[in-house]
Every structure is written in C-alpha cells, then in structure tokens.
Amino acid sequence: MKFHHITSIGLSALLVSACSGKDGGEYEEDAIVAVKEIVAADIANLESAASGIQDAAPDAAWSSNDSSSISDMKDSWADARTAYERVEGAIAVLFPDLDASTDERYDGFIAEGADDNLFDGEGVTGVHGIERILWADAHPDGVVAFESGLPNYTEAAWPATDDEADEFKSGLVQRLIDDAAQMGSDFEPLALDAAAAYEGVVGSMAEQVEKIALAESGEAESRYAGNTLQDMRDNLQGGREIYGAFSDWVKSEEGGEDIDAAIQADFDLIQAKYDEYSGSALPEVGSDDYNDILELLETESDPENADSLVTHMVEAAALIGIEVAL
C-alpha cells in the first residue's frame, strides 16, 4: 500500500513521544551511534574483501590455467562491491576523494588523461579498475563499443607478465586495501554529523536512477561483471539500514509515524521490484522489465512527486530538524 502526502497527526507518534522519555538530542545521539556502527562494519568488510582479492591473485602472468584463482578473486570482488555499495552514500559525503578513488568509473578516470598501466594503482583505481581487469576476457559488446570510442582509452587485459601480476597485487589491489584502511581510520574518530549521514542516504536513493539509466549507453556502473542490479540491491539495503537509525527519532515527532510508514512502504516497493529478477545483472536495456524498473525509480526519486521515497525522506528530515539539499 502506498501512502500519500502526510497532513494528519498520528496518535501513535504522540504516544511514542510521551512514553519514551527521550528528547531530540538523545534520539540524535542514538542515530549517530547506530550509523557509526553500520558504516564502520562495512568499511571493515571492504578492506577484508579487498585483501581476499590480493590473497587469491596469482603471482605469475595470468592464463586460463588460473581459472580457480580468478573465480576466487571475482567472489571477493563481489563481497567488496556489496560492502561499498551499502555505505556509498555516507562515504561520498564524508570522504569525496576516497569515494572517487574507490568507486569512480573508467570513463571518469580517463577524462583527465590516459592510464597506460592499469595495474600499478595510479590513474584508474578502485573496485571498477579491478573489475575491468578481472573480466577483461568477457566485456559486453556494448561496453567495448562505448569505451573504445573514448579519448585516452586503453584496452583491458589480464596481467601478461610476472611483473604485471605483481603490480596488480601490490599496486592496484593494495591501493583499494589502503583506501579502505584510510576510510576506517578517518571514520573512527569522526564526530559524525547527523545531517550529513541522513543526506547521504537521500542522495544514494536518488542515484538509483543514474545506475540504471547509464546502462543504455554502455556506461552501467558494474558494467564488466554485469553486477549493476546487485549494486542497486545493496545500495538500497544499506540506505534502508542507515535510515533505520533515524526511524525512532522520526517517529517520536508529531506526524512522524505516518511519514516513517510511508518511507518503509517505498523501500518495500523498490525491494519487491528488484526481487522480481534473479541474478546480478540488469534486464536487457529497452525491455519491458528494464523500463519498469527505470520508471519506478524515476517516480520514487522525484522530489516533485509528493508520494515519492525522496519526498517522504525530505519530510522526515524536516521533522527532526535536518535540511536536505537536493
């Protein structure tokens, strides 16, 4: 059931506020503690998964005989991707430089210049830099057509020499490990701002549209692994968990029970749509299934739509004194 723009006062919200004994400052403190725990855990999972890629990487030039090692690296890469997508919104707001080195797409990196050494951890870096090499023998035709037309394009390949294999491990993968460790060390003492954490969730939800729309031109986010739908699932789940840290605070305010229920219903609606499809890849671009997902996300991310997820989240933010910039 979808909820419409809230105008009434929920009786249950008044009861929660009266009985909880908490004030806004206590709710804010609880929310910040919960967000810190969620984000810290996923940053640690990112570092651990990146180390798993490094541990599985061959020491010598890669070949078809390394299929087991490559499969293990791909599994660890998927774990790293999940960990990052769950907290992408928060990291993008808090540490934009680390977000870029971890999650920028290939075309974004080479817009500033060519990278002729894809293994050394400079230039093209992060989860997509690693992904591009792991799946170098299986890039979709549409992706190749898009990327090969870019200035500064360099064709992806597995490490063809022992030196390149070593650079992949000690350069590119180590850079991801180091960046994840830097996120963790910078985040641990951070006096987290509730507004920044909340705004990151809203921004992450709005970005769902971009993740699917860019597939039309071969620019999908996890374009080599065909993992973009799983990215979107993980992004949604992480955003939902971080919003959950604010849920009690929202519900403690007048009208908050209804707004929170609307938000949860919107999350449910998007999750149900994603659950209609198996696997990690988006439906074929232009298909009815693809268009259905795109239309739903355009609706739910539209701040001009009074019944969208983003609108409801902005309304909830206003209740607890957070201003969200869209």
Short mmCIF file of C-alpha atoms in Angstrom, two decimals:
data_model
loop_
_atom_site.label_atom_id
_atom_site.label_comp_id
_atom_site.label_asym_id
_atom_site.label_seq_id
_atom_site.Cartn_x
_atom_site.Cartn_y
_atom_site.Cartn_z
CA MET A 1 0.00 0.00 0.00
CA LYS A 2 1.32 3.43 -0.92
CA PHE A 3 0.89 6.37 1.45
CA HIS A 4 0.06 9.87 0.27
CA HIS A 5 1.39 13.22 1.42
CA ILE A 6 1.07 13.43 5.20
CA THR A 7 -1.26 16.04 6.64
CA SER A 8 -2.70 14.29 9.72
CA ILE A 9 -1.14 13.78 13.14
CA GLY A 10 -0.54 10.12 14.05
CA LEU A 11 -1.85 9.25 17.53
CA SER A 12 0.79 6.55 17.88
CA ALA A 13 3.53 9.14 17.29
CA LEU A 14 2.21 11.19 20.19
CA LEU A 15 2.18 8.11 22.41
CA VAL A 16 5.76 7.19 21.48
CA SER A 17 6.95 10.71 22.19
CA ALA A 18 5.14 10.84 25.52
CA CYS A 19 6.26 7.43 26.74
CA SER A 20 9.84 7.20 25.53
CA GLY A 21 11.24 9.85 27.85
CA LYS A 22 13.82 10.81 25.24
CA ASP A 23 14.43 14.25 23.85
CA GLY A 24 15.64 15.13 20.37
CA GLY A 25 19.26 15.24 21.46
CA GLU A 26 19.10 11.68 22.78
CA TYR A 27 17.47 10.41 19.61
CA GLU A 28 20.14 12.15 17.56
CA GLU A 29 22.90 10.60 19.66
CA ASP A 30 21.36 7.13 19.25
CA ALA A 31 21.09 7.64 15.48
CA ILE A 32 24.72 8.71 15.17
CA VAL A 33 25.93 5.71 17.21
CA ALA A 34 23.91 3.33 15.05
CA VAL A 35 25.14 4.89 11.79
CA LYS A 36 28.72 4.74 13.01
CA GLU A 37 28.38 1.01 13.70
CA ILE A 38 26.83 0.28 10.29
CA VAL A 39 29.37 2.26 8.29
CA ALA A 40 32.38 1.05 10.29
CA ALA A 41 31.36 -2.59 9.79
CA ASP A 42 31.01 -2.20 6.04
CA ILE A 43 34.30 -0.33 5.70
CA ALA A 44 35.97 -3.21 7.55
CA ASN A 45 34.23 -5.68 5.22
CA LEU A 46 35.50 -3.72 2.21
CA GLU A 47 39.08 -3.90 3.45
CA SER A 48 38.75 -7.61 4.22
CA ALA A 49 37.28 -8.39 0.80
CA ALA A 50 39.99 -6.40 -0.96
CA SER A 51 42.58 -8.43 0.96
CA GLY A 52 40.78 -11.55 -0.26
CA ILE A 53 41.33 -10.43 -3.85
CA GLN A 54 45.00 -9.90 -3.14
CA ASP A 55 45.38 -13.29 -1.42
CA ALA A 56 43.80 -15.13 -4.37
CA ALA A 57 45.75 -13.30 -7.10
CA PRO A 58 48.33 -15.39 -9.00
CA ASP A 59 51.98 -14.46 -8.53
CA ALA A 60 52.78 -15.00 -12.21
CA ALA A 61 51.23 -13.96 -15.52
CA TRP A 62 47.57 -15.00 -15.68
CA SER A 63 46.28 -17.67 -18.03
CA SER A 64 43.27 -19.94 -18.44
CA ASN A 65 45.00 -22.30 -16.01
CA ASP A 66 44.32 -19.74 -13.28
CA SER A 67 40.55 -20.07 -13.58
CA SER A 68 40.14 -21.14 -9.95
CA SER A 69 42.14 -18.17 -8.65
CA ILE A 70 40.28 -15.79 -10.94
CA SER A 71 36.96 -17.19 -9.74
CA ASP A 72 38.05 -16.66 -6.11
CA MET A 73 39.08 -13.09 -6.91
CA LYS A 74 35.71 -12.44 -8.53
CA ASP A 75 33.93 -13.76 -5.43
CA SER A 76 35.96 -11.45 -3.19
CA TRP A 77 35.37 -8.59 -5.60
CA ALA A 78 31.60 -9.15 -5.27
CA ASP A 79 31.96 -9.01 -1.47
CA ALA A 80 33.92 -5.76 -1.76
CA ARG A 81 31.30 -4.32 -4.07
CA THR A 82 28.48 -5.17 -1.66
CA ALA A 83 30.33 -3.64 1.27
CA TYR A 84 30.96 -0.39 -0.56
CA GLU A 85 27.52 -0.03 -2.10
CA ARG A 86 25.91 -0.34 1.32
CA VAL A 87 27.71 2.78 2.58
CA GLU A 88 28.36 4.62 -0.67
CA GLY A 89 26.06 7.50 0.26
CA ALA A 90 27.82 8.18 3.54
CA ILE A 91 31.35 7.87 2.12
CA ALA A 92 30.57 10.11 -0.84
CA VAL A 93 29.52 12.88 1.56
CA LEU A 94 32.21 12.37 4.19
CA PHE A 95 35.26 11.45 2.09
CA PRO A 96 34.70 12.52 -1.52
CA ASP A 97 38.33 11.93 -2.56
CA LEU A 98 38.32 8.38 -1.22
CA ASP A 99 34.93 7.81 -2.82
CA ALA A 100 36.39 8.84 -6.17
CA SER A 101 39.50 6.64 -5.91
CA THR A 102 37.35 3.70 -4.78
CA ASP A 103 34.27 3.99 -6.96
CA GLU A 104 34.91 6.21 -9.98
CA ARG A 105 34.08 4.62 -13.33
CA TYR A 106 36.72 4.07 -16.02
CA ASP A 107 35.43 6.90 -18.21
CA GLY A 108 35.62 9.29 -15.27
CA PHE A 109 39.25 8.45 -14.59
CA ILE A 110 40.49 8.75 -18.18
CA ALA A 111 38.69 12.05 -18.74
CA GLU A 112 41.75 13.57 -17.05
CA GLY A 113 44.32 11.63 -19.09
CA ALA A 114 45.31 8.21 -20.33
CA ASP A 115 46.37 5.41 -18.00
CA ASP A 116 48.71 3.13 -19.91
CA ASN A 117 49.46 0.94 -16.90
CA LEU A 118 46.23 -0.43 -15.48
CA PHE A 119 47.96 -2.48 -12.77
CA ASP A 120 50.04 -0.01 -10.79
CA GLY A 121 47.42 1.57 -8.54
CA GLU A 122 47.73 5.01 -10.13
CA GLY A 123 45.30 6.65 -12.54
CA VAL A 124 42.48 4.14 -12.88
CA THR A 125 41.93 2.64 -9.41
CA GLY A 126 39.27 1.17 -7.15
CA VAL A 127 36.67 -1.53 -7.44
CA HIS A 128 35.92 -0.82 -11.10
CA GLY A 129 39.58 -0.71 -12.05
CA ILE A 130 39.94 -4.19 -10.56
CA GLU A 131 36.66 -5.37 -12.08
CA ARG A 132 37.76 -4.22 -15.52
CA ILE A 133 40.82 -6.48 -15.33
CA LEU A 134 39.12 -9.49 -13.72
CA TRP A 135 36.52 -9.62 -16.51
CA ALA A 136 38.90 -8.45 -19.28
CA ASP A 137 38.15 -11.55 -21.35
CA ALA A 138 34.39 -11.05 -21.22
CA HIS A 139 33.50 -7.37 -21.57
CA PRO A 140 30.00 -6.94 -23.06
CA ASP A 141 30.00 -5.70 -26.66
CA GLY A 142 28.08 -2.53 -25.73
CA VAL A 143 30.66 -1.66 -23.09
CA VAL A 144 33.56 -2.14 -25.51
CA ALA A 145 31.78 -0.02 -28.11
CA PHE A 146 31.31 2.79 -25.59
CA GLU A 147 34.76 2.73 -24.03
CA SER A 148 36.76 2.22 -27.22
CA GLY A 149 35.33 5.47 -28.55
CA LEU A 150 36.65 7.49 -25.62
CA PRO A 151 39.78 9.61 -25.78
CA ASN A 152 42.61 8.04 -23.76
CA TYR A 153 41.11 4.53 -23.99
CA THR A 154 43.35 1.58 -23.12
CA GLU A 155 42.13 -1.95 -23.77
CA ALA A 156 41.84 -4.05 -20.61
CA ALA A 157 43.77 -7.30 -20.27
CA TRP A 158 44.86 -9.79 -17.65
CA PRO A 159 48.42 -9.38 -16.39
CA ALA A 160 50.54 -10.79 -19.21
CA THR A 161 53.89 -10.83 -17.38
CA ASP A 162 55.05 -11.71 -13.89
CA ASP A 163 55.80 -8.02 -13.29
CA GLU A 164 52.24 -7.05 -14.23
CA ALA A 165 50.86 -9.78 -11.96
CA ASP A 166 52.94 -8.39 -9.10
CA GLU A 167 51.81 -4.83 -9.84
CA PHE A 168 48.16 -5.93 -9.85
CA LYS A 169 48.60 -7.32 -6.32
CA SER A 170 50.97 -4.73 -4.85
CA GLY A 171 49.69 -1.75 -6.84
CA LEU A 172 46.04 -1.76 -7.88
CA VAL A 173 44.63 -4.11 -5.24
CA GLN A 174 46.85 -2.72 -2.50
CA ARG A 175 45.55 0.76 -3.34
CA LEU A 176 42.00 -0.41 -2.64
CA ILE A 177 43.14 -2.02 0.63
CA ASP A 178 44.93 1.19 1.61
CA ASP A 179 41.97 3.39 0.69
CA ALA A 180 39.61 1.21 2.73
CA ALA A 181 42.01 1.32 5.68
CA GLN A 182 42.18 5.12 5.33
CA MET A 183 38.39 5.32 5.36
CA GLY A 184 38.31 3.26 8.53
CA SER A 185 40.97 5.28 10.34
CA ASP A 186 39.45 8.59 9.30
CA PHE A 187 35.94 7.47 10.18
CA GLU A 188 36.67 6.04 13.63
CA PRO A 189 37.32 9.35 15.44
CA LEU A 190 34.92 11.34 13.29
CA ALA A 191 32.30 13.37 15.13
CA LEU A 192 29.61 12.29 12.68
CA ASP A 193 27.09 14.91 11.69
CA ALA A 194 23.54 13.55 11.63
CA ALA A 195 22.60 15.82 8.73
CA ALA A 196 25.49 14.57 6.59
CA ALA A 197 24.66 10.94 7.32
CA TYR A 198 21.00 11.43 6.50
CA GLU A 199 21.70 13.45 3.38
CA GLY A 200 23.96 10.66 2.15
CA VAL A 201 21.04 8.23 2.28
CA VAL A 202 18.77 10.57 0.32
CA GLY A 203 21.48 11.13 -2.28
CA SER A 204 22.10 7.42 -2.57
CA MET A 205 18.41 6.76 -3.20
CA ALA A 206 18.29 9.46 -5.86
CA GLU A 207 21.33 7.89 -7.53
CA GLN A 208 19.44 4.65 -8.17
CA VAL A 209 18.06 6.18 -11.37
CA GLU A 210 21.53 7.03 -12.65
CA LYS A 211 22.73 3.47 -12.03
CA ILE A 212 20.14 2.02 -14.40
CA ALA A 213 19.84 4.88 -16.92
CA LEU A 214 23.55 4.81 -17.80
CA ALA A 215 23.23 1.19 -18.93
CA GLU A 216 21.57 2.45 -22.11
CA SER A 217 24.88 3.78 -23.41
CA GLY A 218 27.15 1.03 -22.05
CA GLU A 219 28.04 3.15 -19.01
CA ALA A 220 26.44 0.98 -16.32
CA GLU A 221 28.32 1.07 -13.04
CA SER A 222 29.47 -2.56 -12.66
CA ARG A 223 29.48 -2.91 -16.40
CA TYR A 224 32.09 -5.63 -16.85
CA ALA A 225 30.77 -8.09 -14.27
CA GLY A 226 27.11 -7.48 -15.09
CA ASN A 227 26.56 -6.67 -11.42
CA THR A 228 24.64 -3.39 -11.56
CA LEU A 229 21.30 -4.76 -10.33
CA GLN A 230 23.08 -6.26 -7.33
CA ASP A 231 24.75 -2.89 -6.77
CA MET A 232 21.29 -1.37 -6.64
CA ARG A 233 20.01 -4.00 -4.21
CA ASP A 234 22.98 -3.44 -1.90
CA ASN A 235 22.69 0.33 -2.19
CA LEU A 236 19.00 0.14 -1.29
CA GLN A 237 19.59 -2.20 1.65
CA GLY A 238 22.40 -0.09 3.04
CA GLY A 239 20.36 3.08 2.67
CA ARG A 240 17.43 1.43 4.39
CA GLU A 241 19.59 0.34 7.33
CA ILE A 242 21.09 3.79 7.76
CA TYR A 243 17.64 5.40 7.55
CA GLY A 244 16.59 2.85 10.19
CA ALA A 245 18.99 4.54 12.59
CA PHE A 246 16.81 7.66 12.32
CA SER A 247 13.45 5.89 12.32
CA ASP A 248 12.70 6.11 16.06
CA TRP A 249 13.69 9.77 16.04
CA VAL A 250 11.33 10.48 13.14
CA LYS A 251 8.50 8.54 14.80
CA SER A 252 8.96 10.50 18.04
CA GLU A 253 7.89 13.68 16.26
CA GLU A 254 4.34 14.78 15.54
CA GLY A 255 3.22 13.10 12.34
CA GLY A 256 6.37 11.02 12.21
CA GLU A 257 4.70 7.61 12.48
CA ASP A 258 2.86 8.16 9.22
CA ILE A 259 5.87 9.54 7.37
CA ASP A 260 8.04 6.67 8.59
CA ALA A 261 5.40 4.18 7.43
CA ALA A 262 5.38 5.85 4.00
CA ILE A 263 9.16 5.59 3.79
CA GLN A 264 9.13 1.92 4.75
CA ALA A 265 6.42 1.26 2.16
CA ASP A 266 8.51 2.97 -0.52
CA PHE A 267 11.55 0.90 0.40
CA ASP A 268 9.38 -2.23 0.26
CA LEU A 269 8.06 -1.28 -3.17
CA ILE A 270 11.52 -0.86 -4.67
CA GLN A 271 12.82 -4.01 -2.99
CA ALA A 272 9.87 -6.02 -4.31
CA LYS A 273 10.61 -4.82 -7.83
CA TYR A 274 14.28 -5.84 -7.55
CA ASP A 275 13.24 -9.21 -6.12
CA GLU A 276 11.30 -9.98 -9.30
CA TYR A 277 14.62 -10.63 -11.05
CA SER A 278 17.21 -13.29 -10.34
CA GLY A 279 20.91 -12.79 -10.80
CA SER A 280 23.03 -9.67 -10.51
CA ALA A 281 22.56 -8.13 -13.96
CA LEU A 282 20.01 -5.60 -15.09
CA PRO A 283 17.31 -6.76 -17.52
CA GLU A 284 18.13 -6.09 -21.16
CA VAL A 285 18.15 -2.39 -21.95
CA GLY A 286 14.89 -1.37 -23.61
CA SER A 287 12.98 -4.43 -22.45
CA ASP A 288 9.69 -4.09 -20.57
CA ASP A 289 11.41 -5.28 -17.39
CA TYR A 290 14.17 -2.69 -17.74
CA ASN A 291 11.66 0.07 -18.42
CA ASP A 292 9.54 -0.98 -15.44
CA ILE A 293 12.49 -0.62 -13.07
CA LEU A 294 13.53 2.69 -14.61
CA GLU A 295 10.01 4.11 -14.39
CA LEU A 296 9.64 3.08 -10.75
CA LEU A 297 12.96 4.62 -9.77
CA GLU A 298 12.24 7.83 -11.64
CA THR A 299 8.97 8.07 -9.72
CA GLU A 300 10.46 7.26 -6.30
CA SER A 301 13.43 9.62 -6.67
CA ASP A 302 11.41 12.59 -7.90
CA PRO A 303 11.35 15.36 -5.27
CA GLU A 304 8.46 16.99 -7.16
CA ASN A 305 6.32 13.88 -6.63
CA ALA A 306 4.52 14.25 -3.31
CA ASP A 307 4.34 10.47 -2.89
CA SER A 308 7.95 9.54 -3.68
CA LEU A 309 10.54 8.00 -1.39
CA VAL A 310 12.80 11.04 -1.69
CA THR A 311 9.95 13.41 -0.86
CA HIS A 312 8.96 11.37 2.18
CA MET A 313 12.58 11.25 3.35
CA VAL A 314 12.90 15.02 3.00
CA GLU A 315 9.68 15.42 5.00
CA ALA A 316 11.07 13.13 7.70
CA ALA A 317 14.29 15.13 7.78
CA ALA A 318 12.35 18.34 8.27
CA LEU A 319 10.58 16.82 11.28
CA ILE A 320 13.88 16.17 13.05
CA GLY A 321 15.47 19.46 12.05
CA ILE A 322 17.66 18.27 9.18
CA GLU A 323 17.74 20.28 5.96
CA VAL A 324 18.41 18.15 2.89
CA ALA A 325 19.95 19.74 -0.19
CA LEU A 326 18.71 18.10 -3.39
#
